[in-house]
Short mmCIF file of C-alpha atoms in Angstrom, two decimals:
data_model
loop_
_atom_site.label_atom_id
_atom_site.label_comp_id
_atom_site.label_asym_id
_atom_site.label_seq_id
_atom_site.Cartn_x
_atom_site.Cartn_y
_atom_site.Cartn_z
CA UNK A 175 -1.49 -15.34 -19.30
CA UNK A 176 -1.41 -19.40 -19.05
CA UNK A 177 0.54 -21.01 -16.79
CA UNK A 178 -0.86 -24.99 -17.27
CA UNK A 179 1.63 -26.40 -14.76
CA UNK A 180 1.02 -24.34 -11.91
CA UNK A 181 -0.25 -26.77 -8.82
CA UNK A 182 -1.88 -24.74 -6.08
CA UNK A 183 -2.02 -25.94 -1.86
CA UNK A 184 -4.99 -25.58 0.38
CA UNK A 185 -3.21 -22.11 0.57
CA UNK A 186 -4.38 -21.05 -2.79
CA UNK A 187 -7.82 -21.90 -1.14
CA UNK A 188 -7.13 -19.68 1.80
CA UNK A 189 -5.77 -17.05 -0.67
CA UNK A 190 -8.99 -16.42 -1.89
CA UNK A 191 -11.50 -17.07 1.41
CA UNK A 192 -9.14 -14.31 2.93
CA UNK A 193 -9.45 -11.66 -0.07
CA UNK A 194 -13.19 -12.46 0.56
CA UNK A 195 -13.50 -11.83 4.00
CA UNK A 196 -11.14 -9.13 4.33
CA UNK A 197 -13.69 -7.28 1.81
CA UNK A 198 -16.78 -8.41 3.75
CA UNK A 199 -15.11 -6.70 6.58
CA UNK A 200 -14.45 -3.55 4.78
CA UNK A 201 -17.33 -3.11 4.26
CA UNK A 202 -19.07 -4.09 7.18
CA UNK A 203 -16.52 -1.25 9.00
CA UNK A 204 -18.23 1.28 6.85
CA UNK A 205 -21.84 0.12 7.58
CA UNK A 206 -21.20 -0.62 11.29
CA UNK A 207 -18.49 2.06 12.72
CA UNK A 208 -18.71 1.47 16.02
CA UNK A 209 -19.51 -2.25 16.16
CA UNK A 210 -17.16 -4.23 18.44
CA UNK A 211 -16.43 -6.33 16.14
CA UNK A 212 -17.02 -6.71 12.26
CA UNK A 213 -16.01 -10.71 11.18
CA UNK A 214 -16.18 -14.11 12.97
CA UNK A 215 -12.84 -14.79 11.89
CA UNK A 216 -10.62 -15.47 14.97
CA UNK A 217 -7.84 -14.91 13.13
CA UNK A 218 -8.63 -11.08 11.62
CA UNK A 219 -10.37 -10.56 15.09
CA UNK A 220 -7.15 -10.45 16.87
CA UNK A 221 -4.35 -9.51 14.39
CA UNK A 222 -3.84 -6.50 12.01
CA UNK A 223 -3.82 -7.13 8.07
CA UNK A 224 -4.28 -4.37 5.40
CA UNK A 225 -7.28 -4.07 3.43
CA UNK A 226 -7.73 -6.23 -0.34
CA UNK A 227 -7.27 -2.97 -1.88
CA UNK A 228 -3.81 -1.27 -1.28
CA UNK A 229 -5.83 2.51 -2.12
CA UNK A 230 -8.19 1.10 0.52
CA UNK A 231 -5.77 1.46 3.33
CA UNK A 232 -5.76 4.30 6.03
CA UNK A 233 -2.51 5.37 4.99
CA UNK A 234 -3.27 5.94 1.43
CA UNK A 235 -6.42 7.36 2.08
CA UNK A 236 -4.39 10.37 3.74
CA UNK A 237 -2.33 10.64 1.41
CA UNK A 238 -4.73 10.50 -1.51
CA UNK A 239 -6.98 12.73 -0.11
CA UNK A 240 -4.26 14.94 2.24
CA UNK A 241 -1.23 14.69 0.66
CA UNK A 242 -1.68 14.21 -3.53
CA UNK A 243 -4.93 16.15 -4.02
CA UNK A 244 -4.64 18.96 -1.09
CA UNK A 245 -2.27 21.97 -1.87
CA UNK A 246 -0.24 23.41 -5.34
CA UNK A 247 -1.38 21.47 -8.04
CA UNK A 248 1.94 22.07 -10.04
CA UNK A 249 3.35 18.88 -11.04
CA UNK A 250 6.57 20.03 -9.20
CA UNK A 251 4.97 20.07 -5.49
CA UNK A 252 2.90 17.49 -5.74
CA UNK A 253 5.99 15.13 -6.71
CA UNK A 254 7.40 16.85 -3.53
CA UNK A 255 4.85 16.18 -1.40
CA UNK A 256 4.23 12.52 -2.25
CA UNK A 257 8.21 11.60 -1.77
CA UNK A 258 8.19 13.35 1.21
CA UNK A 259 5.32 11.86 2.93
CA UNK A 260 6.18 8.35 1.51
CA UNK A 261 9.91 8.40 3.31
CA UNK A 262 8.21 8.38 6.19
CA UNK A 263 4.86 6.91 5.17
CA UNK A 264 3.36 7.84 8.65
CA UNK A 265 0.62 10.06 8.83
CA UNK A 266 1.41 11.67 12.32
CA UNK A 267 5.14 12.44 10.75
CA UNK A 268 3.29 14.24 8.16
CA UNK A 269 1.21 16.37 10.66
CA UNK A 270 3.53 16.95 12.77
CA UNK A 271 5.42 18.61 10.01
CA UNK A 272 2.43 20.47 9.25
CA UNK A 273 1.97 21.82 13.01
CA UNK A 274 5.43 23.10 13.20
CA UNK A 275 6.32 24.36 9.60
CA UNK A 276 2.44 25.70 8.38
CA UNK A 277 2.32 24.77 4.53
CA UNK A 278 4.81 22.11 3.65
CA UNK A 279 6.29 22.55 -0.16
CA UNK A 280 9.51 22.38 -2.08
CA UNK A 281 9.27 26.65 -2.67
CA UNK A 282 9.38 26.89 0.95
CA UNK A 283 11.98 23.79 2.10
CA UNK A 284 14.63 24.36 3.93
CA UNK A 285 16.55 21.26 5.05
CA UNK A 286 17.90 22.54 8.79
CA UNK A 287 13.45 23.70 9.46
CA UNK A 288 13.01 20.15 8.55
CA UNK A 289 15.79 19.06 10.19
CA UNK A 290 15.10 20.60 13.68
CA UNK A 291 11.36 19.14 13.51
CA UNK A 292 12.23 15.60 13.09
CA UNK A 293 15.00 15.66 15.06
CA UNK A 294 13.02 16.91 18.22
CA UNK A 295 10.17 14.39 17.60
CA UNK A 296 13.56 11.83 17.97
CA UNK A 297 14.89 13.27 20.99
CA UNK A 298 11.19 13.14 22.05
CA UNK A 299 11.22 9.45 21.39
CA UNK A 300 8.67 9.52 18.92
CA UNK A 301 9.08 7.57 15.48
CA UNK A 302 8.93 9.13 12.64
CA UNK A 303 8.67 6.41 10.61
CA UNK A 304 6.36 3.79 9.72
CA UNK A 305 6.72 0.00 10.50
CA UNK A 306 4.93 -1.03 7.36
CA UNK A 307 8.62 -1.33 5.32
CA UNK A 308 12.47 -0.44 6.05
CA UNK A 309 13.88 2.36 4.80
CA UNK A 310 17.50 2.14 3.89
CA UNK A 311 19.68 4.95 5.96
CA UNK A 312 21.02 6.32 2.67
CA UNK A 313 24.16 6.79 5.27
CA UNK A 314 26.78 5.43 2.00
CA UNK A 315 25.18 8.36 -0.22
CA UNK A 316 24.86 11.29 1.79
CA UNK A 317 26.90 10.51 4.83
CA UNK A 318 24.68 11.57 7.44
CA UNK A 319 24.47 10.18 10.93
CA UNK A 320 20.70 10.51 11.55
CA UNK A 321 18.29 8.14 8.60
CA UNK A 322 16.12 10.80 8.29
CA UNK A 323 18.61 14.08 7.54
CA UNK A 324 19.84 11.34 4.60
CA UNK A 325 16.47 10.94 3.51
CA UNK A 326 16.07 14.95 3.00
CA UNK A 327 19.15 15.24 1.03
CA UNK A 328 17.57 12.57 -1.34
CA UNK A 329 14.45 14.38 -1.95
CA UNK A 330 16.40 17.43 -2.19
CA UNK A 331 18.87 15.10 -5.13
CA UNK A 332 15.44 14.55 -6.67
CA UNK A 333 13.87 18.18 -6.40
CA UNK A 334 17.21 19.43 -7.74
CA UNK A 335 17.77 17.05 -11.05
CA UNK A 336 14.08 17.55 -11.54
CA UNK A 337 13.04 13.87 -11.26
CA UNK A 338 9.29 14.64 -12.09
CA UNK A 339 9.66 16.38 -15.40
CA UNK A 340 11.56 13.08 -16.37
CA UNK A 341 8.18 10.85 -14.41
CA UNK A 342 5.56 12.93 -16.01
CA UNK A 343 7.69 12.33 -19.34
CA UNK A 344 7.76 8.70 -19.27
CA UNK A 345 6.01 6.47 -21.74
CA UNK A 346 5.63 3.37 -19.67
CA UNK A 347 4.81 2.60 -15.89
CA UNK A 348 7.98 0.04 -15.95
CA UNK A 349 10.37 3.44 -16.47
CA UNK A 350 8.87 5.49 -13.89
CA UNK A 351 10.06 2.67 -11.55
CA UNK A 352 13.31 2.46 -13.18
CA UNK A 353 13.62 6.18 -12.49
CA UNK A 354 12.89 5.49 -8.94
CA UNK A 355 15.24 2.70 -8.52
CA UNK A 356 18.45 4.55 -9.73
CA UNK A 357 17.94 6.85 -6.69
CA UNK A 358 20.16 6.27 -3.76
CA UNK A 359 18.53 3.76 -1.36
CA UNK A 360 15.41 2.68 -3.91
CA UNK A 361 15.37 -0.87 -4.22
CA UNK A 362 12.17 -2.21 -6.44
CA UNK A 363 10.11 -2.93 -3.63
CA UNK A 364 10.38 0.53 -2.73
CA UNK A 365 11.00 2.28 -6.27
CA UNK A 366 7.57 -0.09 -6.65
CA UNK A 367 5.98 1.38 -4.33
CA UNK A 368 6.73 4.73 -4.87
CA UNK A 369 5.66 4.50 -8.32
CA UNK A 370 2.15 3.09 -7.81
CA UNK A 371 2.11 6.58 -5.24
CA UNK A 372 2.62 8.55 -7.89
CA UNK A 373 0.46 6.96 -10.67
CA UNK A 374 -2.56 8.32 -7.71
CA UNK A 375 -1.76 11.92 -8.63
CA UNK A 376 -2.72 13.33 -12.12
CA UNK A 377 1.29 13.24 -12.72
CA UNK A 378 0.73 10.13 -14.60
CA UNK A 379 -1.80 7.83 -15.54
CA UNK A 380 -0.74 3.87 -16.08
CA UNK A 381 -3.13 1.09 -15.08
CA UNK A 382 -2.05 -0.74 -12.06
CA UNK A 383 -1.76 -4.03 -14.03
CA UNK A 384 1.06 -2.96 -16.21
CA UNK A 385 3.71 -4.75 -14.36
CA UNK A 386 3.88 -5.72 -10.69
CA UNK A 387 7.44 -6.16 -8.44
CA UNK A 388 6.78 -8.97 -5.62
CA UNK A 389 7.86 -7.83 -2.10
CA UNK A 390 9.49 -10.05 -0.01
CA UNK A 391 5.96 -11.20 2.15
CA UNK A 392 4.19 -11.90 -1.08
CA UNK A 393 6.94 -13.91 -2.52
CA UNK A 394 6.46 -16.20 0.81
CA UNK A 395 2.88 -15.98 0.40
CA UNK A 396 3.47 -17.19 -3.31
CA UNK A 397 5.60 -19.94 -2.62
CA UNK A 398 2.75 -21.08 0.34
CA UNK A 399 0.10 -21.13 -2.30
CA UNK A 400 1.91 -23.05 -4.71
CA UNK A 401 4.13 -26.18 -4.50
CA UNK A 402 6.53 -25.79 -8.07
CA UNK A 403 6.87 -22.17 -8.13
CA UNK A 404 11.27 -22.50 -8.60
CA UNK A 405 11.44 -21.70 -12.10
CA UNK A 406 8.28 -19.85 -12.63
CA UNK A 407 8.32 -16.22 -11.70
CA UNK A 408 6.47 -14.46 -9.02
CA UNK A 409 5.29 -12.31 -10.96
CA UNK A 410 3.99 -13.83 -14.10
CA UNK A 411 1.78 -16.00 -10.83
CA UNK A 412 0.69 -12.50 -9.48
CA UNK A 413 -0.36 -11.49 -13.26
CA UNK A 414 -1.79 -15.27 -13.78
CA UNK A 415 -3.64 -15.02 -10.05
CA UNK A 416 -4.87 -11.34 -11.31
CA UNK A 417 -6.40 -12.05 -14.63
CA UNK A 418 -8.48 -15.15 -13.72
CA UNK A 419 -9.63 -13.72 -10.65
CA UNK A 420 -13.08 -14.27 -11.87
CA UNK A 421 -12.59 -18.12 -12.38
CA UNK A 422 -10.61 -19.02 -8.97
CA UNK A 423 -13.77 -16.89 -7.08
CA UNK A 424 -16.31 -19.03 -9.13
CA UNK A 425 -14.12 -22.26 -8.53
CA UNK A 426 -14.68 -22.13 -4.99
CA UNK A 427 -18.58 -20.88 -5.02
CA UNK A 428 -16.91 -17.39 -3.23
CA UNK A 429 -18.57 -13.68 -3.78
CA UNK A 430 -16.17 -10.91 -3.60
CA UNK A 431 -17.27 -7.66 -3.63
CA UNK A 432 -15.25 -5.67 -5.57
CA UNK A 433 -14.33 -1.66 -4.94
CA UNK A 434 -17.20 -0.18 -6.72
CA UNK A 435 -16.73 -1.54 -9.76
CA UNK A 436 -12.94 -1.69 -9.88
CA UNK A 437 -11.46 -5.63 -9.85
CA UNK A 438 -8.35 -6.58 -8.09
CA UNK A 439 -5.60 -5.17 -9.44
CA UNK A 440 -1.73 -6.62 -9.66
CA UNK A 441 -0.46 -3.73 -6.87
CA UNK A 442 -3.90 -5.62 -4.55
CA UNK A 443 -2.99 -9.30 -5.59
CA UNK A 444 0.47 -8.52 -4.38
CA UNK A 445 -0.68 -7.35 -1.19
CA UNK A 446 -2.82 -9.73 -1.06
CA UNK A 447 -0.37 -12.77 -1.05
CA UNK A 448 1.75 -10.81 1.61
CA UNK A 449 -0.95 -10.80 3.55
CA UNK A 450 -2.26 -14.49 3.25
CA UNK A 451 1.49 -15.39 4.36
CA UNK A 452 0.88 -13.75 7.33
CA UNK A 453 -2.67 -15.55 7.82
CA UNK A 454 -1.18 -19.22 7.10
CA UNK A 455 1.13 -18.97 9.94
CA UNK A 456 -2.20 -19.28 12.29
CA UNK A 457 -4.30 -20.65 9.61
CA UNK A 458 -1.82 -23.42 8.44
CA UNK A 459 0.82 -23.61 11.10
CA UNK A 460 1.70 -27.03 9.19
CA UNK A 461 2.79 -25.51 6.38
CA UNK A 462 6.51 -23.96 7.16
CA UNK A 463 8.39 -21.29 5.68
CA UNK A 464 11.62 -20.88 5.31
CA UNK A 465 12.21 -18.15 7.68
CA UNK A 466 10.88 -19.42 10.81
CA UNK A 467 7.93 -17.22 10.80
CA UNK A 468 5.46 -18.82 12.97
CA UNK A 469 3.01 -15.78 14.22
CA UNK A 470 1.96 -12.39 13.07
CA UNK A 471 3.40 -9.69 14.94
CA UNK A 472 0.99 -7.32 14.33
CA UNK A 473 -2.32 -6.80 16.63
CA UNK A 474 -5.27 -5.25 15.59
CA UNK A 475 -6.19 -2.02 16.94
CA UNK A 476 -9.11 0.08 16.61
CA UNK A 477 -9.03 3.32 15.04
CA UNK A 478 -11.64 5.27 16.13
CA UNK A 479 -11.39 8.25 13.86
CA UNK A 480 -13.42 7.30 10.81
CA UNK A 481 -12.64 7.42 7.20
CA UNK A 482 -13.83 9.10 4.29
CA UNK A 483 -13.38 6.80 1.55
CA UNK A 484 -12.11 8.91 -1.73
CA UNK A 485 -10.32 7.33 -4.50
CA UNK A 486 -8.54 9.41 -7.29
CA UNK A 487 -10.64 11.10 -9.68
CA UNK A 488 -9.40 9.02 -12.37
CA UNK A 489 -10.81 5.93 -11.50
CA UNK A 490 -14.35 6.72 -11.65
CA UNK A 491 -15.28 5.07 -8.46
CA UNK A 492 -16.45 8.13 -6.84
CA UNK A 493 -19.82 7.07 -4.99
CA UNK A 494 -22.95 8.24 -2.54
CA UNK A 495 -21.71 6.78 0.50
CA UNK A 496 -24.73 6.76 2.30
CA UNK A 497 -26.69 5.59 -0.86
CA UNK A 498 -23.91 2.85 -1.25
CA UNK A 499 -24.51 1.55 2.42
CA UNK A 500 -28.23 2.02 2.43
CA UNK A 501 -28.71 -0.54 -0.51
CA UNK A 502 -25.41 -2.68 -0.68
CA UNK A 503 -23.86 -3.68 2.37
CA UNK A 504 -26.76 -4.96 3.90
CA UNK A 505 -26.35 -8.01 1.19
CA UNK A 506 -23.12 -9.04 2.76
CA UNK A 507 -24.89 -10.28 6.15
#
């Protein structure tokens, strides 16, 4: 894809000196777990961005590894179980469940079990959802008080018109996300989402870089990185930033090191524009957005329970850890 009248700002720059040193510290997290600190960068030293690789993230690591490819293998409960957990998208939600109910699958649902858990954890004061997106209350559909009883009575909707035989039927990644967005409360960021969740499992297998659906931080991030974006879609920039990857790295005399093999894909470009909007408020506090957003809420925190890095089957970026660390990261220093 050619888009000749694209003009980039120091942004663009910054778009890909962040991908690079968010990798670098990636990696650097694996080789040096309990190092105080893993980058120079003041900036990623003190606030909390995800990883260049959306599959790299601690959330989808659970739920590739804990969620998709742990439990029935029927096509049936694993669409279950990756709805479920991604309504909440937090993994202590998910455990929690787990604690109180044992196994966790649509043979053995029951709405009030479910019910009575989450509601608890509420009274507790404990959230049972994730910051990382809103989740619309789905109050207009089902006409509950409480978000998350609404949220139930959409996966049950789903369960009950047997959604996945029509997602493992689809031709195209684009229709699995329309299926998704004609369910109560699925916008396309989230119908999105939710897709590239499911194309993890072995329910379907699209490439990532079939079509992408810019989230609100990435569109900010796009419009940062570029000063004539009006009447060119976000998108088409996403897919132009994806497939000349290779070039804009060279163009700037940058090394990124790549997931084993596996390139940036449009789902990691996406993120990664969301992310560099987030890093230009500190980085380029000149540049303004629209919004007001002048600081990045989130700080980073430690997590000292280590991960596991797995990726699905299907990728073919299964590796020797130890061998990995041993004879690559040490390059990156």
């Amino acid at each position: 894809m050619a888009i000749p009248s694209l003009r980039h700002t120091e942004v663009f720059d910054t778009f890909w000196t962040f991908a690079v040193k968010r990798q670098e510290l990636f990696f650097k997290r694996i080789e040096f777990p309990l190092a105080e600190s893993w980058t120079d960068d003041p900036i990623l030293k003190k606030h909390k961005f995800t990883n260049a690789y959306r599959a790299a993230d601690r959330v989808s690591q659970y739920l590739i590894r804990n969620v998709i490819y742990s439990g029935n293998d029927s096509p049936e409960e694993v669409f279950f179980r990756i709805i479920l957990f991604k309504l909440f998208n937090k993994i202590e939600t998910w455990e929690l469940l787990i604690r109180q109910l044992g196994n966790i699958s649509w043979e053995e649902y029951s709405f009030s079990r479910f019910d009575s858990v989450l509601s608890t954890a509420m009274g507790r004061g404990e959230r049972i959802y994730s910051a990382a997106y809103i989740m619309a209350s789905g109050r207009s559909a089902f006409g509950h008080e409480k978000k998350h009883q609404n949220h139930l009575r959409l996966i049950e909707k789903m369960m009950e018109e047997e959604l996945y035989l029509k997602i493992c039927d689809a031709k195209s990644f684009v229709t699995v996300f329309n299926l998704l967005k004609s369910e109560p409360g699925l916008g396309d960021f989230l119908a999105y989402q939710f897709a590239i969740d499911l194309n993890y499992s072995e329910l379907i297998d699209f490439s990532e870089n079939d079509f992408v659906v810019p989230g609100p931080g990435a569109l900010r991030g796009v419009r940062k990185a570029f000063s004539n974006t009006a009447s060119i879609d976000a998108g088409d920039i996403i897919k132009y930033t994806t497939e000349h990857q290779e070039k804009f790295l060279e163009e700037r005399n940058l090394k990124f090191q790549n997931l084993w093999g596996r390139q940036l894909h449009l789902i990691d470009v996406q993120n990664l524009f969301c992310e560099v909007d987030k890093y230009s408020r500190v980085y380029h506090p000149e540049i303004n957005c629209k919004d007001g957003r002048k600081r990045i809420k989130q700080k980073f925190k430690p997590n000292s329970n280590p991960i596991t890095y797995w990726f699905p089957p299907k990728w073919g970026v299964e590796i020797n850890m130890d061998e990995y660390v041993s004879s690559h990261c040490a390059t990156l220093f």
